[in-house]
mmCIF file of C-alpha atoms in Angstrom:
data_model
loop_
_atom_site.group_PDB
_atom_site.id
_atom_site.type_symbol
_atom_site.label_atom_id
_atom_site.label_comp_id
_atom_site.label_asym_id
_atom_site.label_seq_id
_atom_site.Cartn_x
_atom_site.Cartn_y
_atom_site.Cartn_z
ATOM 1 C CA UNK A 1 0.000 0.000 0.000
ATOM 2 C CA UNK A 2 2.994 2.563 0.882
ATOM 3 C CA UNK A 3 4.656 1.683 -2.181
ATOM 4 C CA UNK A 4 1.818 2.222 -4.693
ATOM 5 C CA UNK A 5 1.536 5.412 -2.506
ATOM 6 C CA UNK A 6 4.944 6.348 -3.288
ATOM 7 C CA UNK A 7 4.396 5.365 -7.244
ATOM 8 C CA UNK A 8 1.751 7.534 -7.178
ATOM 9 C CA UNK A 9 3.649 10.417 -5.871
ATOM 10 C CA UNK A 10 6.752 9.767 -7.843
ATOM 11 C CA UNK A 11 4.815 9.913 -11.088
ATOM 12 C CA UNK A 12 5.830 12.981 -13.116
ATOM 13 C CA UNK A 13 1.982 13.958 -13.550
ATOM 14 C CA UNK A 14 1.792 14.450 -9.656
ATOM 15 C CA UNK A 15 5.286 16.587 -9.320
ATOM 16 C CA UNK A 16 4.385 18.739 -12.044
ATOM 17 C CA UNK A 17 0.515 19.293 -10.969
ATOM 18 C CA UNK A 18 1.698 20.520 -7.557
ATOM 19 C CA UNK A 19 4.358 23.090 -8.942
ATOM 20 C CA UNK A 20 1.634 24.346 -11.348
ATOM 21 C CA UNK A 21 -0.685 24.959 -8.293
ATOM 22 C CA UNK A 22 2.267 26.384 -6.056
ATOM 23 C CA UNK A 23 3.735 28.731 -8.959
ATOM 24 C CA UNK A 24 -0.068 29.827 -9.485
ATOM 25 C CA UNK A 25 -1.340 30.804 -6.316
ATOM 26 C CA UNK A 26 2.217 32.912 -5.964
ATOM 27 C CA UNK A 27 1.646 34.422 -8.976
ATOM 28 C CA UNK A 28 -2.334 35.176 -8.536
ATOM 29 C CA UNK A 29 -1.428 37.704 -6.099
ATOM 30 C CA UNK A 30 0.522 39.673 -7.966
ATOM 31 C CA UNK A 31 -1.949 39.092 -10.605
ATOM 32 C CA UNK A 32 -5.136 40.344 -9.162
ATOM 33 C CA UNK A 33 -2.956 43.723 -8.047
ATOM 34 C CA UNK A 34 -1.836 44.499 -11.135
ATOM 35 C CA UNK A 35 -5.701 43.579 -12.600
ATOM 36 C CA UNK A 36 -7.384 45.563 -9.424
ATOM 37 C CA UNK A 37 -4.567 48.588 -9.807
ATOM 38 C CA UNK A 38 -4.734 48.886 -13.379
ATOM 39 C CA UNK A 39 -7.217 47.397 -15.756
ATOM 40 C CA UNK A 40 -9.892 47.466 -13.571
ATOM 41 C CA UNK A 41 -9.653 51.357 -13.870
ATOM 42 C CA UNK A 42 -9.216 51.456 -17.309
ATOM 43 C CA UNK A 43 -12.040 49.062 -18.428
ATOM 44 C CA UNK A 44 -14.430 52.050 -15.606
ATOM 45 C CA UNK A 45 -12.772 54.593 -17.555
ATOM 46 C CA UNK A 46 -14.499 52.921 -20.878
ATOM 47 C CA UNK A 47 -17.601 52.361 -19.408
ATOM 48 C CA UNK A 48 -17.926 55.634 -16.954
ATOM 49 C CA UNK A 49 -18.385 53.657 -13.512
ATOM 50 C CA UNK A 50 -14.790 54.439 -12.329
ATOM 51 C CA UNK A 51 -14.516 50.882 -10.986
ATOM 52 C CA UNK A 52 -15.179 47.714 -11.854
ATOM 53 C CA UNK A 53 -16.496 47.093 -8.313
ATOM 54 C CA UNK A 54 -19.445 50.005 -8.750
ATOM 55 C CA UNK A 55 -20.431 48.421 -11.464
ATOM 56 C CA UNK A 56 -23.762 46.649 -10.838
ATOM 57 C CA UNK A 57 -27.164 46.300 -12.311
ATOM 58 C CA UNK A 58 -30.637 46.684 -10.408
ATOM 59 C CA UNK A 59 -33.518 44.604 -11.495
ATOM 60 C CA UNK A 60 -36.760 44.847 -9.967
ATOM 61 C CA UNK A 61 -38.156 42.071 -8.466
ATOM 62 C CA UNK A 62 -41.477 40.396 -8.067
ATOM 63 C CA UNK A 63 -42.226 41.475 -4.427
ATOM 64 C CA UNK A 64 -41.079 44.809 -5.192
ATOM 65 C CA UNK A 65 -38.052 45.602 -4.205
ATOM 66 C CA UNK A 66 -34.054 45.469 -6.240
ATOM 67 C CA UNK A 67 -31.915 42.215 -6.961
ATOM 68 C CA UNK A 68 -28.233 43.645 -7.566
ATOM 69 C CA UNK A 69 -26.065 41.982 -10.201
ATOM 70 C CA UNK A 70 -22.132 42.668 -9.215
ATOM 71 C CA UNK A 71 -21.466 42.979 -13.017
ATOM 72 C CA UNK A 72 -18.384 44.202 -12.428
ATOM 73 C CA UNK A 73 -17.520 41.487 -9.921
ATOM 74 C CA UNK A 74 -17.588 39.338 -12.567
ATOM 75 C CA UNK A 75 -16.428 40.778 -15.156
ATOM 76 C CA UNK A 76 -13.549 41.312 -12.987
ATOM 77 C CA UNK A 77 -12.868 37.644 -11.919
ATOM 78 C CA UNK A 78 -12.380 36.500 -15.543
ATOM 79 C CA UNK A 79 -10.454 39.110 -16.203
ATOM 80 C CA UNK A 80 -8.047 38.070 -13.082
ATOM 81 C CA UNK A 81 -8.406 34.364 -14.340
ATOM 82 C CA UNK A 82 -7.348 35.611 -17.562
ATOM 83 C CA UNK A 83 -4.361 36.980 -16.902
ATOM 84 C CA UNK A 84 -3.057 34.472 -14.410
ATOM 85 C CA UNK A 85 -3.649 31.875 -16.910
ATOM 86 C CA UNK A 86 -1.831 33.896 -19.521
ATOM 87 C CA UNK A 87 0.702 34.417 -17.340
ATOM 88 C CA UNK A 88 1.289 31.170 -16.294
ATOM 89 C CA UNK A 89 1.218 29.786 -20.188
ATOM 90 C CA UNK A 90 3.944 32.543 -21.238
ATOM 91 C CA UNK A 91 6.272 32.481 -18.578
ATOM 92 C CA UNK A 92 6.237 28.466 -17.224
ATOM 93 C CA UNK A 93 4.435 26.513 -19.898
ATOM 94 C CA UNK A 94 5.899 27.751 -23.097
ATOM 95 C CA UNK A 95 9.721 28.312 -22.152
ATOM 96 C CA UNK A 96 9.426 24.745 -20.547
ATOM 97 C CA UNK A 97 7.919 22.869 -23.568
ATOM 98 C CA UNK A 98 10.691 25.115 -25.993
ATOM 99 C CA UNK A 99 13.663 23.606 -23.529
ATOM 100 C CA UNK A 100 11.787 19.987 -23.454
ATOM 101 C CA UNK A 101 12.397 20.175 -27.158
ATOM 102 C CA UNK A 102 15.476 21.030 -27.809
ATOM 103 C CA UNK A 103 16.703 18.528 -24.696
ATOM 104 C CA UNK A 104 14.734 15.848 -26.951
ATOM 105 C CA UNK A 105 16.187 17.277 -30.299
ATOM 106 C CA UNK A 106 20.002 17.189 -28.630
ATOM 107 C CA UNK A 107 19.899 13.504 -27.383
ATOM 108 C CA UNK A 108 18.108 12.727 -30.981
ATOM 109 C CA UNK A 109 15.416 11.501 -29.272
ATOM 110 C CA UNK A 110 12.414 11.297 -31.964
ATOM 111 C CA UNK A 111 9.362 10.240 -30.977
ATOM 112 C CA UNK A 112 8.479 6.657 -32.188
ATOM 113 C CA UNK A 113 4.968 5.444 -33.053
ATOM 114 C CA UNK A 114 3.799 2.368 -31.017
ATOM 115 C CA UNK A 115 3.507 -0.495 -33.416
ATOM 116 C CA UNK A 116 -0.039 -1.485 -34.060
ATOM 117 C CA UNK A 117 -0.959 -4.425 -32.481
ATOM 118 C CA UNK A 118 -3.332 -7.304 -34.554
ATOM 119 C CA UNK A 119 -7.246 -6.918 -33.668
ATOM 120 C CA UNK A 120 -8.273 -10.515 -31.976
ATOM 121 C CA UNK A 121 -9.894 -10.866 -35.771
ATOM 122 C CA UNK A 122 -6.829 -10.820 -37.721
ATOM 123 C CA UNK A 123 -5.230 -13.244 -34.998
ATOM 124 C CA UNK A 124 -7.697 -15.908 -35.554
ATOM 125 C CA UNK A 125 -7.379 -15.537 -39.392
ATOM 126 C CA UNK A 126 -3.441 -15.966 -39.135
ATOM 127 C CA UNK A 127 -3.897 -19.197 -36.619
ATOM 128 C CA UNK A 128 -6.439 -20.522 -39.645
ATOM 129 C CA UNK A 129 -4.235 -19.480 -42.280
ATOM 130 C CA UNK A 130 -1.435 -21.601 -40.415
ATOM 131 C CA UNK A 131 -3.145 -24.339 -39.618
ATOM 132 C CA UNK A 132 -4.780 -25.053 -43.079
ATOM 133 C CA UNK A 133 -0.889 -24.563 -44.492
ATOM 134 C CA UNK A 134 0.232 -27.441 -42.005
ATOM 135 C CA UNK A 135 -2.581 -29.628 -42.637
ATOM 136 C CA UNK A 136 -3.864 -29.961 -39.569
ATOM 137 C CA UNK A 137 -8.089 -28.270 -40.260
ATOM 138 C CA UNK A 138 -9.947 -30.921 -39.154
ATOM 139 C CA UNK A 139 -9.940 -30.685 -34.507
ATOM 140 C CA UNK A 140 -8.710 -33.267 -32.758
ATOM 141 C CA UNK A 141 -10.962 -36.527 -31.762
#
């Protein structure tokens, strides 16, 4: 049990799903500053509500009184998601997959396609096929 444990852990997959999450939530900070600092001003500039945050819509409900939509709130969150993502993809994914490749071009490493193996159809033609060439069709008595 401790050793598929330690498989499982050891397993590229694993290692390189936990840096990604690390290296994201560091940079997500730093993100949403430079989203809430800067673009989020901008894009209130554009539409005239000086902050993403004010910007909300009312809607009247059925008892009478206002449901508030946090537009902006929204709007806002995929922008942040945006950028981290972007982020992440320019400055970790990309440069890593570029030096993967030219590690893999420098040891002349070229990816191989897996031979196709025989469907269980074409194996029980070739076993017919091999025993009608020795003879031996009819089954034993």
């Amino acid at each position: 049990m401790i050793k598929g444990f330690k498989d499982f852990i050891m397993r590229g997959n694993v290692i390189d799903l936990a840096v990604a999450v690390v290296i994201g939530a560091a940079f997500t900070a730093i993100v949403n500053t430079f989203v809430e600092g800067l673009i989020n001003p901008l894009i209130g500039v554009i539409f005239q509500v000086g902050d993403l945050s004010s910007w909300t819509l009312e809607v009247p409900t059925l008892s009478g009184g206002t449901s508030t939509f946090l537009v902006g709130s929204i709007v806002g969150a995929i922008i942040n998601f945006l950028a981290v993502a972007a982020i992440v993809y320019f400055v970790f994914v990309l440069p890593m997959n570029h030096f993967k490749e030219r590690q893999a071009a420098k040891a002349g490493v070229d990816e191989v396609p897996e031979a196709k193996l025989p469907t269980e159809q074409e194996l029980l033609i070739q076993i017919r096929d091999l025993l009608e060439k020795n003879g031996t069709t009819s089954p034993p008595r």
